[in-house]
Amino acid sequence: MAKIIVSKFGGSSMADAIAMKRSAGVAIEHSANLVTVSATYGTTNNLIKLSNLALNSSWEECESLVDEIVEKHHSIARELELQDLTELDGLLSEVRTISKGINLLRDCSAKAFDAIQSLGERMSSLLFARALEIVWDGKKEVENFDVRKVLRTDDQFGKAQPQIKEIRRLCDKELSRCKSGEIVYVTQGFIGQSEEGHTTTLGRGGSDYSAALIAEGLGADILQIWTDVAGIATTDPRIVPTAKLMSEITFSEAAELATFGAKILHPTTLTPALREGISVYVGSSYEPLAKGTWIRGECSDAPLIRAMALKKDQSLLTLSTPKMLHSHGFLYEIFKIFNQHKISVDSITTSEISVSLTVEDSTLLNKKLITELETLATVNIEENLCLVSLIGNNINHTAGLAGQIFNALGDINVRMICLGASKHNFCFLVNEARAHDAVKELHHHFIGA
Ligand code: ASP
Ligand code: MG
């Protein structure tokens, strides 16, 4: 049986009519059964800007931005020779009406904010369905499908949580026609609907996640993520220009890479695909013939170091108190505070009377958090650090690896080291000023070039 394929195109693959037609060609060439799209390039940002303007500025200012959004979508529609503009104009007038409402009330609830942001994807999917129709030239039925019929979420507007079971049930009910290939659905990333029928969003960059959830719901074999870079590189090419594109990487490695700072897929994107054993392919819609990267449960090889990442703007908090000596429950008390403030800690080490942990620099703005931590221990703060991570396999059981790493680093001072918790990750902190040097040296040593 033919494989079931879900393809996702990001904003840069939807930049204008030419990009849309190119992406439509890619979807056809790669046999997509269902296509999930992001808003056209820059539109989500514009809709957010519009909401802020509506809240704080005059209607005249809002109106010129509304006009810009209208013109951008009309010009794509013209180039795609979309005859009937009723639906597109309906959505554009929603943009105008919601922003007018925000402006009059000087109030933008989380619900209204999600409603206005959802319009980016609702308009782009309409246009992309048209591009796909042109490229298919009548050989296949294409339908712009409202994803809110299947992507059920809770009502945490702005960061809605998908309801997996319900999504599966609804995908099965509503979308199964695309499995046989008799129809191709085009649908929206990023948005969903609560049980009460309100439009929600999954959070910025959420389209990858949507595509993975739908791939899971459909029981797809492959999820293709089309973007503007041909796959995942061994490290950020802006730091190491000779970084290589990898042909494959495991889910666990990719998740570590994303969590530790690589600007690749949204890490949570991987969860639904991982759960269902769906292979993910990352490729460029601009260079569809270039080899992309496969993300799989298991790869054909398991190199000690496959890639490396850099996470900037890190602070090291060291909490010390003699009360920790021979006592218990101290870590619990500390993490209870982080939990109450919903702050995530990236890495941690402990000694007899102190605990060091890393957080994003911006966490330090939360004075209440720091004050609360100070009731438990003395808090020492070091800012402007970077977390360098090496991602690979069997890292915690390979003799001599630490020696190789420190040799390669030469005179670069290393602050905190984390090794052991994961077989896929070795990470340490360095000063921002030496962070790029550290990555360059390690890339040269472990990957070459
Ligand atoms: N359009 C949304 C954003 O820009 C979602 C996405 O592109 O993934 O955040
Ligand atoms: Mg995006």
CSV table of C-alpha atoms and ligand atoms in Angstrom, one decimal:
chain,number,residue,atom,x,y,z
A,1,MET,CA,0.0,0.0,0.0
A,2,ALA,CA,1.2,3.5,-0.7
A,3,LYS,CA,2.6,5.3,2.3
A,4,ILE,CA,0.5,8.0,3.9
A,5,ILE,CA,2.3,11.3,3.9
A,6,VAL,CA,1.7,14.5,5.7
A,7,SER,CA,3.7,17.5,4.5
A,8,LYS,CA,4.1,20.8,6.4
A,9,PHE,CA,5.2,24.0,4.7
A,10,GLY,CA,6.5,26.9,6.9
A,11,GLY,CA,6.0,30.6,6.3
A,12,SER,CA,9.1,31.0,4.1
A,13,SER,CA,7.7,28.3,1.8
A,14,MET,CA,4.5,30.4,1.6
A,15,ALA,CA,6.1,33.7,1.0
A,16,ASP,CA,4.4,34.6,-2.2
A,17,ALA,CA,2.6,33.1,-5.2
A,18,ILE,CA,5.8,31.8,-6.7
A,19,ALA,CA,6.9,30.2,-3.4
A,20,MET,CA,3.4,28.7,-3.0
A,21,LYS,CA,3.5,27.2,-6.5
A,22,ARG,CA,7.0,25.8,-5.9
A,23,SER,CA,5.8,24.3,-2.6
A,24,ALA,CA,2.7,22.9,-4.3
A,25,GLY,CA,5.0,21.2,-6.8
A,26,VAL,CA,7.0,19.7,-4.0
A,27,ALA,CA,3.9,18.4,-2.2
A,28,ILE,CA,2.8,16.7,-5.4
A,29,GLU,CA,6.3,15.3,-6.3
A,30,HIS,CA,6.5,13.9,-2.8
A,31,SER,CA,2.9,12.4,-2.8
A,32,ALA,CA,1.5,14.3,0.1
A,33,ASN,CA,-2.0,13.1,1.2
A,34,LEU,CA,-2.5,16.1,3.5
A,35,VAL,CA,-0.6,19.4,3.6
A,36,THR,CA,-0.4,21.6,6.7
A,37,VAL,CA,0.6,25.2,6.2
A,38,SER,CA,1.8,28.1,8.2
A,39,ALA,CA,0.7,31.7,7.7
A,40,THR,CA,2.3,33.6,4.8
A,41,TYR,CA,5.8,34.9,5.7
A,42,GLY,CA,5.5,37.7,8.3
A,43,THR,CA,1.8,37.5,8.7
A,44,THR,CA,1.6,36.1,12.2
A,45,ASN,CA,4.0,38.9,13.3
A,46,ASN,CA,1.8,41.4,11.6
A,47,LEU,CA,-1.3,40.2,13.2
A,48,ILE,CA,0.4,40.4,16.6
A,49,LYS,CA,1.6,43.9,15.8
A,50,LEU,CA,-1.9,44.8,14.8
A,51,SER,CA,-3.4,43.6,18.1
A,52,ASN,CA,-0.8,45.7,20.0
A,53,LEU,CA,-1.5,48.7,17.9
A,54,ALA,CA,-5.2,48.2,18.3
A,55,LEU,CA,-4.7,48.2,22.0
A,56,ASN,CA,-2.5,51.2,22.3
A,57,SER,CA,-2.8,53.4,19.2
A,58,SER,CA,-5.3,55.1,16.9
A,59,TRP,CA,-7.5,53.3,14.5
A,60,GLU,CA,-5.7,55.1,11.6
A,61,GLU,CA,-2.5,53.4,12.5
A,62,CYS,CA,-4.3,50.1,12.7
A,63,GLU,CA,-6.0,50.6,9.5
A,64,SER,CA,-2.8,51.1,7.5
A,65,LEU,CA,-1.5,47.8,8.8
A,66,VAL,CA,-4.8,46.1,8.0
A,67,ASP,CA,-4.5,47.5,4.5
A,68,GLU,CA,-1.0,46.0,4.2
A,69,ILE,CA,-2.3,42.6,5.2
A,70,VAL,CA,-5.2,42.9,2.8
A,71,GLU,CA,-2.9,43.9,-0.1
A,72,LYS,CA,-0.4,41.1,0.6
A,73,HIS,CA,-3.1,38.5,0.4
A,74,HIS,CA,-4.9,40.1,-2.5
A,75,SER,CA,-1.7,40.2,-4.5
A,76,ILE,CA,-1.1,36.5,-4.0
A,77,ALA,CA,-4.7,35.8,-4.9
A,78,ARG,CA,-4.3,37.8,-8.1
A,79,GLU,CA,-1.2,36.0,-9.1
A,80,LEU,CA,-2.9,32.7,-8.4
A,81,GLU,CA,-5.9,33.9,-10.4
A,82,LEU,CA,-8.3,33.1,-7.6
A,83,GLN,CA,-11.6,34.0,-9.2
A,84,ASP,CA,-13.9,34.0,-6.2
A,85,LEU,CA,-12.7,36.2,-3.5
A,86,THR,CA,-15.7,35.8,-1.2
A,87,GLU,CA,-14.0,33.5,1.3
A,88,LEU,CA,-10.7,35.4,1.4
A,89,ASP,CA,-12.5,38.7,1.8
A,90,GLY,CA,-14.6,37.3,4.6
A,91,LEU,CA,-11.4,36.4,6.5
A,92,LEU,CA,-9.8,39.7,5.8
A,93,SER,CA,-12.9,41.5,7.1
A,94,GLU,CA,-12.6,39.4,10.2
A,95,VAL,CA,-9.1,40.8,10.6
A,96,ARG,CA,-10.5,44.3,10.3
A,97,THR,CA,-13.5,43.7,12.6
A,98,ILE,CA,-11.6,42.0,15.4
A,99,SER,CA,-8.9,44.6,15.4
A,100,LYS,CA,-11.6,47.3,15.4
A,101,GLY,CA,-13.2,45.6,18.4
A,102,ILE,CA,-9.9,45.5,20.3
A,103,ASN,CA,-9.3,49.2,19.4
A,104,LEU,CA,-12.8,50.3,20.6
A,105,LEU,CA,-12.7,48.4,23.8
A,106,ARG,CA,-9.0,48.9,24.4
A,107,ASP,CA,-9.0,45.3,25.5
A,108,CYS,CA,-7.5,42.2,23.9
A,109,SER,CA,-8.4,39.0,25.7
A,110,ALA,CA,-6.4,35.9,25.2
A,111,LYS,CA,-9.3,34.5,23.3
A,112,ALA,CA,-9.5,37.5,20.9
A,113,PHE,CA,-5.7,37.4,20.5
A,114,ASP,CA,-5.9,33.7,19.4
A,115,ALA,CA,-8.8,34.5,17.1
A,116,ILE,CA,-7.0,37.2,15.3
A,117,GLN,CA,-3.7,35.2,15.0
A,118,SER,CA,-5.6,32.2,13.5
A,119,LEU,CA,-6.5,34.3,10.5
A,120,GLY,CA,-3.0,34.0,9.1
A,121,GLU,CA,-3.2,30.3,8.7
A,122,ARG,CA,-6.8,30.4,7.6
A,123,MET,CA,-6.0,32.7,4.8
A,124,SER,CA,-2.8,31.0,3.7
A,125,SER,CA,-4.4,27.5,3.5
A,126,LEU,CA,-7.1,29.0,1.3
A,127,LEU,CA,-4.4,30.4,-1.1
A,128,PHE,CA,-2.3,27.3,-1.0
A,129,ALA,CA,-5.2,25.1,-1.9
A,130,ARG,CA,-5.6,27.2,-5.0
A,131,ALA,CA,-1.9,26.9,-5.8
A,132,LEU,CA,-2.2,23.1,-5.4
A,133,GLU,CA,-5.2,23.1,-7.7
A,134,ILE,CA,-3.2,25.0,-10.4
A,135,VAL,CA,-0.3,22.6,-10.2
A,136,TRP,CA,-2.5,19.5,-10.1
A,137,ASP,CA,-4.4,21.0,-13.1
A,138,GLY,CA,-7.6,19.1,-12.2
A,139,LYS,CA,-5.9,15.7,-11.9
A,140,LYS,CA,-6.8,15.5,-8.2
A,141,GLU,CA,-9.5,16.9,-5.9
A,142,VAL,CA,-8.1,19.5,-3.5
A,143,GLU,CA,-9.9,20.7,-0.4
A,144,ASN,CA,-9.1,23.5,2.0
A,145,PHE,CA,-10.1,21.8,5.3
A,146,ASP,CA,-10.8,23.7,8.5
A,147,VAL,CA,-8.4,22.0,10.9
A,148,ARG,CA,-10.6,23.2,13.9
A,149,LYS,CA,-12.9,20.3,13.1
A,150,VAL,CA,-10.2,17.9,14.2
A,151,LEU,CA,-7.6,19.7,16.2
A,152,ARG,CA,-9.3,19.6,19.6
A,153,THR,CA,-7.5,21.4,22.4
A,154,ASP,CA,-8.1,22.7,25.9
A,155,ASP,CA,-8.9,26.4,26.4
A,156,GLN,CA,-5.4,27.6,27.4
A,157,PHE,CA,-5.4,30.3,24.8
A,158,GLY,CA,-2.0,31.1,23.4
A,159,LYS,CA,-0.6,27.7,24.4
A,160,ALA,CA,-3.5,25.3,24.0
A,161,GLN,CA,-2.9,21.7,24.9
A,162,PRO,CA,-4.0,19.2,22.2
A,163,GLN,CA,-6.4,16.4,23.2
A,164,ILE,CA,-4.8,13.5,21.6
A,165,LYS,CA,-7.5,10.9,21.8
A,166,GLU,CA,-10.1,13.2,20.5
A,167,ILE,CA,-7.9,14.4,17.7
A,168,ARG,CA,-7.4,10.7,16.6
A,169,ARG,CA,-11.1,10.1,16.7
A,170,LEU,CA,-11.9,13.2,14.7
A,171,CYS,CA,-9.1,12.7,12.2
A,172,ASP,CA,-10.4,9.2,11.6
A,173,LYS,CA,-13.9,10.5,11.1
A,174,GLU,CA,-13.2,13.5,9.0
A,175,LEU,CA,-10.0,13.0,7.1
A,176,SER,CA,-9.8,9.3,6.0
A,177,ARG,CA,-10.6,10.1,2.4
A,178,CYS,CA,-7.2,11.5,1.8
A,179,LYS,CA,-5.6,8.1,2.8
A,180,SER,CA,-6.5,6.5,-0.4
A,181,GLY,CA,-5.2,9.5,-2.4
A,182,GLU,CA,-8.6,10.4,-3.9
A,183,ILE,CA,-8.4,13.8,-2.4
A,184,VAL,CA,-5.6,16.1,-1.0
A,185,TYR,CA,-6.5,18.2,2.0
A,186,VAL,CA,-4.8,21.5,2.7
A,187,THR,CA,-5.1,22.5,6.3
A,188,GLN,CA,-3.9,25.1,8.8
A,189,GLY,CA,-1.1,24.6,11.3
A,190,PHE,CA,-0.8,26.4,14.6
A,191,ILE,CA,-4.6,26.6,15.4
A,192,GLY,CA,-7.1,24.4,17.0
A,193,GLN,CA,-10.5,24.6,18.7
A,194,SER,CA,-11.6,24.1,22.3
A,195,GLU,CA,-14.5,21.9,23.3
A,196,GLU,CA,-16.7,25.0,23.6
A,197,GLY,CA,-15.9,25.9,20.0
A,198,HIS,CA,-13.4,28.7,20.6
A,199,THR,CA,-10.4,29.1,18.3
A,200,THR,CA,-7.1,28.4,20.1
A,201,THR,CA,-3.4,28.5,19.1
A,202,LEU,CA,-0.7,26.1,20.1
A,203,GLY,CA,2.0,28.8,20.6
A,204,ARG,CA,4.4,30.4,18.3
A,205,GLY,CA,6.0,28.1,15.7
A,206,GLY,CA,3.2,25.6,16.4
A,207,SER,CA,2.6,24.5,12.9
A,208,ASP,CA,5.2,21.7,13.1
A,209,TYR,CA,3.4,20.4,16.1
A,210,SER,CA,0.0,20.6,14.4
A,211,ALA,CA,1.4,18.6,11.4
A,212,ALA,CA,2.8,16.0,13.8
A,213,LEU,CA,-0.5,15.7,15.6
A,214,ILE,CA,-2.4,15.3,12.4
A,215,ALA,CA,0.1,12.8,11.1
A,216,GLU,CA,-0.5,10.8,14.4
A,217,GLY,CA,-4.2,11.2,14.1
A,218,LEU,CA,-4.2,9.9,10.5
A,219,GLY,CA,-1.8,7.1,11.3
A,220,ALA,CA,0.6,8.5,8.7
A,221,ASP,CA,3.9,6.8,7.7
A,222,ILE,CA,5.9,9.9,7.0
A,223,LEU,CA,5.8,13.5,8.1
A,224,GLN,CA,7.7,15.9,5.8
A,225,ILE,CA,8.7,19.3,7.2
A,226,TRP,CA,9.5,21.6,4.3
A,227,THR,CA,11.4,24.7,5.3
A,228,ASP,CA,14.1,27.0,3.8
A,229,VAL,CA,17.1,24.9,4.9
A,230,ALA,CA,17.8,21.5,3.5
A,231,GLY,CA,17.8,19.5,6.7
A,232,ILE,CA,19.6,19.6,10.0
A,233,ALA,CA,23.3,20.6,10.2
A,234,THR,CA,25.9,19.2,12.5
A,235,THR,CA,26.0,22.7,14.1
A,236,ASP,CA,24.9,26.2,13.3
A,237,PRO,CA,26.6,27.1,10.0
A,238,ARG,CA,26.8,30.7,11.1
A,239,ILE,CA,29.3,29.6,13.7
A,240,VAL,CA,31.0,26.9,11.7
A,241,PRO,CA,30.6,27.5,8.0
A,242,THR,CA,31.7,24.0,7.2
A,243,ALA,CA,29.0,22.4,9.2
A,244,LYS,CA,27.5,19.4,7.3
A,245,LEU,CA,23.9,18.5,6.7
A,246,MET,CA,23.2,15.1,8.3
A,247,SER,CA,21.4,12.4,6.4
A,248,GLU,CA,19.7,11.1,9.5
A,249,ILE,CA,19.4,11.6,13.3
A,250,THR,CA,17.4,9.9,16.0
A,251,PHE,CA,14.4,11.4,17.7
A,252,SER,CA,16.3,11.5,21.0
A,253,GLU,CA,19.3,13.2,19.5
A,254,ALA,CA,17.2,15.7,17.7
A,255,ALA,CA,15.2,16.5,20.8
A,256,GLU,CA,18.4,17.1,22.7
A,257,LEU,CA,19.7,19.2,19.9
A,258,ALA,CA,16.6,21.4,19.8
A,259,THR,CA,16.3,21.6,23.6
A,260,PHE,CA,19.9,22.7,23.8
A,261,GLY,CA,19.6,25.5,21.5
A,262,ALA,CA,19.7,24.4,17.8
A,263,LYS,CA,17.2,26.4,15.8
A,264,ILE,CA,15.6,23.2,14.4
A,265,LEU,CA,12.1,21.8,14.9
A,266,HIS,CA,10.1,22.7,17.9
A,267,PRO,CA,11.1,19.9,20.3
A,268,THR,CA,7.6,19.0,21.2
A,269,THR,CA,6.9,18.5,17.5
A,270,LEU,CA,8.7,15.2,17.8
A,271,THR,CA,6.5,13.7,20.5
A,272,PRO,CA,3.5,12.7,18.4
A,273,ALA,CA,5.6,11.3,15.6
A,274,LEU,CA,7.8,9.5,18.1
A,275,ARG,CA,4.8,8.0,19.8
A,276,GLU,CA,3.5,6.6,16.5
A,277,GLY,CA,6.8,5.6,15.0
A,278,ILE,CA,6.4,8.1,12.2
A,279,SER,CA,9.6,9.0,10.4
A,280,VAL,CA,10.1,12.7,10.0
A,281,TYR,CA,11.9,14.2,7.0
A,282,VAL,CA,13.2,17.8,7.0
A,283,GLY,CA,13.9,19.3,3.6
A,284,SER,CA,14.0,22.6,1.8
A,285,SER,CA,11.1,23.6,-0.5
A,286,TYR,CA,13.6,25.8,-2.3
A,287,GLU,CA,15.9,22.9,-3.1
A,288,PRO,CA,13.7,19.9,-3.1
A,289,LEU,CA,16.3,17.8,-4.8
A,290,ALA,CA,19.0,18.4,-2.1
A,291,LYS,CA,19.1,15.6,0.4
A,292,GLY,CA,17.4,16.5,3.6
A,293,THR,CA,17.6,14.9,7.0
A,294,TRP,CA,15.5,11.9,8.3
A,295,ILE,CA,14.6,11.9,12.0
A,296,ARG,CA,13.8,8.3,13.0
A,297,GLY,CA,13.4,6.1,16.1
A,298,GLU,CA,16.6,4.4,15.1
A,299,CYS,CA,19.3,5.3,12.6
A,300,SER,CA,21.7,3.0,10.6
A,301,ASP,CA,24.6,4.3,12.7
A,302,ALA,CA,25.1,5.7,16.2
A,303,PRO,CA,28.2,7.9,16.2
A,304,LEU,CA,29.6,9.0,19.5
A,305,ILE,CA,29.2,12.7,18.5
A,306,ARG,CA,26.8,13.5,15.8
A,307,ALA,CA,26.1,17.2,16.3
A,308,MET,CA,26.6,20.1,18.6
A,309,ALA,CA,24.5,23.0,19.8
A,310,LEU,CA,24.9,26.3,21.6
A,311,LYS,CA,22.3,27.8,23.9
A,312,LYS,CA,22.9,31.5,24.6
A,313,ASP,CA,21.8,33.8,27.4
A,314,GLN,CA,22.2,31.4,30.3
A,315,SER,CA,22.7,32.2,33.9
A,316,LEU,CA,24.2,30.0,36.6
A,317,LEU,CA,22.5,30.1,40.0
A,318,THR,CA,24.5,28.5,42.8
A,319,LEU,CA,22.5,28.0,46.0
A,320,SER,CA,24.6,27.2,49.0
A,321,THR,CA,23.6,26.5,52.6
A,322,PRO,CA,25.1,24.4,55.4
A,323,LYS,CA,21.5,23.3,56.0
A,324,MET,CA,22.0,20.9,53.1
A,325,LEU,CA,24.6,18.9,55.0
A,326,HIS,CA,23.2,15.5,56.0
A,327,SER,CA,19.6,16.6,55.4
A,328,HIS,CA,16.9,15.7,53.0
A,329,GLY,CA,14.2,17.4,51.1
A,330,PHE,CA,16.3,20.4,50.1
A,331,LEU,CA,16.2,19.9,46.4
A,332,TYR,CA,12.5,19.4,46.7
A,333,GLU,CA,12.1,22.8,48.4
A,334,ILE,CA,14.2,24.5,45.6
A,335,PHE,CA,12.3,22.9,42.8
A,336,LYS,CA,9.0,23.6,44.4
A,337,ILE,CA,9.8,27.3,44.0
A,338,PHE,CA,10.8,26.9,40.3
A,339,ASN,CA,7.7,24.9,39.8
A,340,GLN,CA,5.5,27.6,41.3
A,341,HIS,CA,7.1,30.2,39.0
A,342,LYS,CA,6.7,27.8,36.0
A,343,ILE,CA,10.4,28.1,35.3
A,344,SER,CA,12.3,25.3,33.6
A,345,VAL,CA,15.9,24.5,34.6
A,346,ASP,CA,18.2,23.3,31.9
A,347,SER,CA,20.9,21.6,33.8
A,348,ILE,CA,21.9,21.0,37.4
A,349,THR,CA,24.8,19.7,39.5
A,350,THR,CA,25.1,19.3,43.3
A,351,SER,CA,27.7,19.0,45.9
A,352,GLU,CA,27.3,18.5,49.7
A,353,ILE,CA,26.2,22.0,50.5
A,354,SER,CA,25.4,23.6,47.2
A,355,VAL,CA,23.3,23.2,44.0
A,356,SER,CA,24.2,24.9,40.8
A,357,LEU,CA,21.6,25.2,38.1
A,358,THR,CA,21.2,27.0,34.8
A,359,VAL,CA,18.2,29.1,33.7
A,360,GLU,CA,17.7,31.6,30.9
A,361,ASP,CA,19.1,35.1,31.7
A,362,SER,CA,15.6,36.6,31.5
A,363,THR,CA,14.6,34.5,34.6
A,364,LEU,CA,16.7,36.9,36.7
A,365,LEU,CA,14.1,39.6,36.0
A,366,ASN,CA,11.8,37.6,38.2
A,367,LYS,CA,12.9,39.2,41.5
A,368,LYS,CA,10.2,37.3,43.5
A,369,LEU,CA,11.8,34.0,42.5
A,370,ILE,CA,15.2,35.1,43.6
A,371,THR,CA,13.9,36.4,46.9
A,372,GLU,CA,12.1,33.1,47.6
A,373,LEU,CA,15.2,31.2,46.8
A,374,GLU,CA,17.2,33.4,49.1
A,375,THR,CA,15.0,32.3,52.0
A,376,LEU,CA,16.5,28.8,51.5
A,377,ALA,CA,20.1,29.5,50.7
A,378,THR,CA,22.7,32.1,49.6
A,379,VAL,CA,22.2,32.6,45.9
A,380,ASN,CA,25.2,33.4,43.7
A,381,ILE,CA,24.5,34.5,40.2
A,382,GLU,CA,26.7,34.4,37.1
A,383,GLU,CA,25.3,35.8,33.9
A,384,ASN,CA,26.2,35.9,30.2
A,385,LEU,CA,27.1,32.2,29.9
A,386,CYS,CA,26.4,29.8,27.1
A,387,LEU,CA,25.6,26.1,27.3
A,388,VAL,CA,27.6,24.1,24.8
A,389,SER,CA,26.2,20.6,24.1
A,390,LEU,CA,27.6,17.6,22.3
A,391,ILE,CA,24.9,15.3,21.0
A,392,GLY,CA,25.5,11.7,20.2
A,393,ASN,CA,25.4,8.1,21.5
A,394,ASN,CA,26.8,6.2,24.5
A,395,ILE,CA,28.3,9.5,25.7
A,396,ASN,CA,28.0,8.5,29.3
A,397,HIS,CA,29.8,5.2,28.8
A,398,THR,CA,32.7,6.1,26.6
A,399,ALA,CA,36.1,6.2,28.3
A,400,GLY,CA,38.3,9.1,27.4
A,401,LEU,CA,35.6,11.3,26.0
A,402,ALA,CA,36.0,14.0,28.6
A,403,GLY,CA,39.7,14.0,28.0
A,404,GLN,CA,39.2,14.6,24.3
A,405,ILE,CA,36.7,17.4,24.9
A,406,PHE,CA,39.0,19.2,27.3
A,407,ASN,CA,42.0,18.8,25.1
A,408,ALA,CA,40.1,20.3,22.2
A,409,LEU,CA,39.0,23.2,24.3
A,410,GLY,CA,42.6,24.1,25.2
A,411,ASP,CA,42.6,27.3,27.3
A,412,ILE,CA,38.8,27.9,27.2
A,413,ASN,CA,37.5,28.0,30.8
A,414,VAL,CA,34.7,25.6,31.5
A,415,ARG,CA,32.2,26.5,34.3
A,416,MET,CA,29.7,23.7,35.0
A,417,ILE,CA,29.7,20.3,33.4
A,418,CYS,CA,26.8,18.0,33.0
A,419,LEU,CA,27.5,14.4,32.1
A,420,GLY,CA,25.8,11.2,32.9
A,421,ALA,CA,22.1,11.9,32.9
A,422,SER,CA,21.7,11.2,29.2
A,423,LYS,CA,23.6,8.9,27.0
A,424,HIS,CA,23.0,11.4,24.2
A,425,ASN,CA,24.3,14.6,25.7
A,426,PHE,CA,27.4,16.1,27.3
A,427,CYS,CA,27.1,19.8,28.1
A,428,PHE,CA,29.0,22.5,29.9
A,429,LEU,CA,28.9,26.2,30.4
A,430,VAL,CA,31.4,28.7,29.0
A,431,ASN,CA,31.6,32.4,29.0
A,432,GLU,CA,29.7,34.0,26.1
A,433,ALA,CA,33.0,35.5,24.7
A,434,ARG,CA,34.5,32.1,24.1
A,435,ALA,CA,31.4,30.1,23.2
A,436,HIS,CA,31.9,30.2,19.4
A,437,ASP,CA,35.5,29.2,19.8
A,438,ALA,CA,34.4,26.2,21.9
A,439,VAL,CA,32.0,25.0,19.3
A,440,LYS,CA,34.5,25.6,16.4
A,441,GLU,CA,37.2,23.6,18.2
A,442,LEU,CA,34.9,20.7,19.1
A,443,HIS,CA,33.4,20.6,15.6
A,444,HIS,CA,36.8,20.4,14.2
A,445,HIS,CA,37.9,17.7,16.5
A,446,PHE,CA,34.8,15.4,16.4
A,447,ILE,CA,33.2,16.1,13.1
A,448,GLY,CA,36.0,17.4,11.0
A,449,ALA,CA,36.5,20.7,9.2
B,1,ASP,N1,2.4,31.1,12.0
B,1,ASP,C1,2.7,30.7,13.3
B,1,ASP,C2,4.0,31.5,13.8
B,1,ASP,O1,4.5,32.2,13.0
B,1,ASP,C3,3.0,29.2,13.4
B,1,ASP,C4,4.1,28.7,12.6
B,1,ASP,O2,4.5,29.2,11.6
B,1,ASP,O3,4.5,27.6,12.9
B,1,ASP,O4,4.3,31.3,14.9
B,2,MG,MG,7.2,28.8,11.3
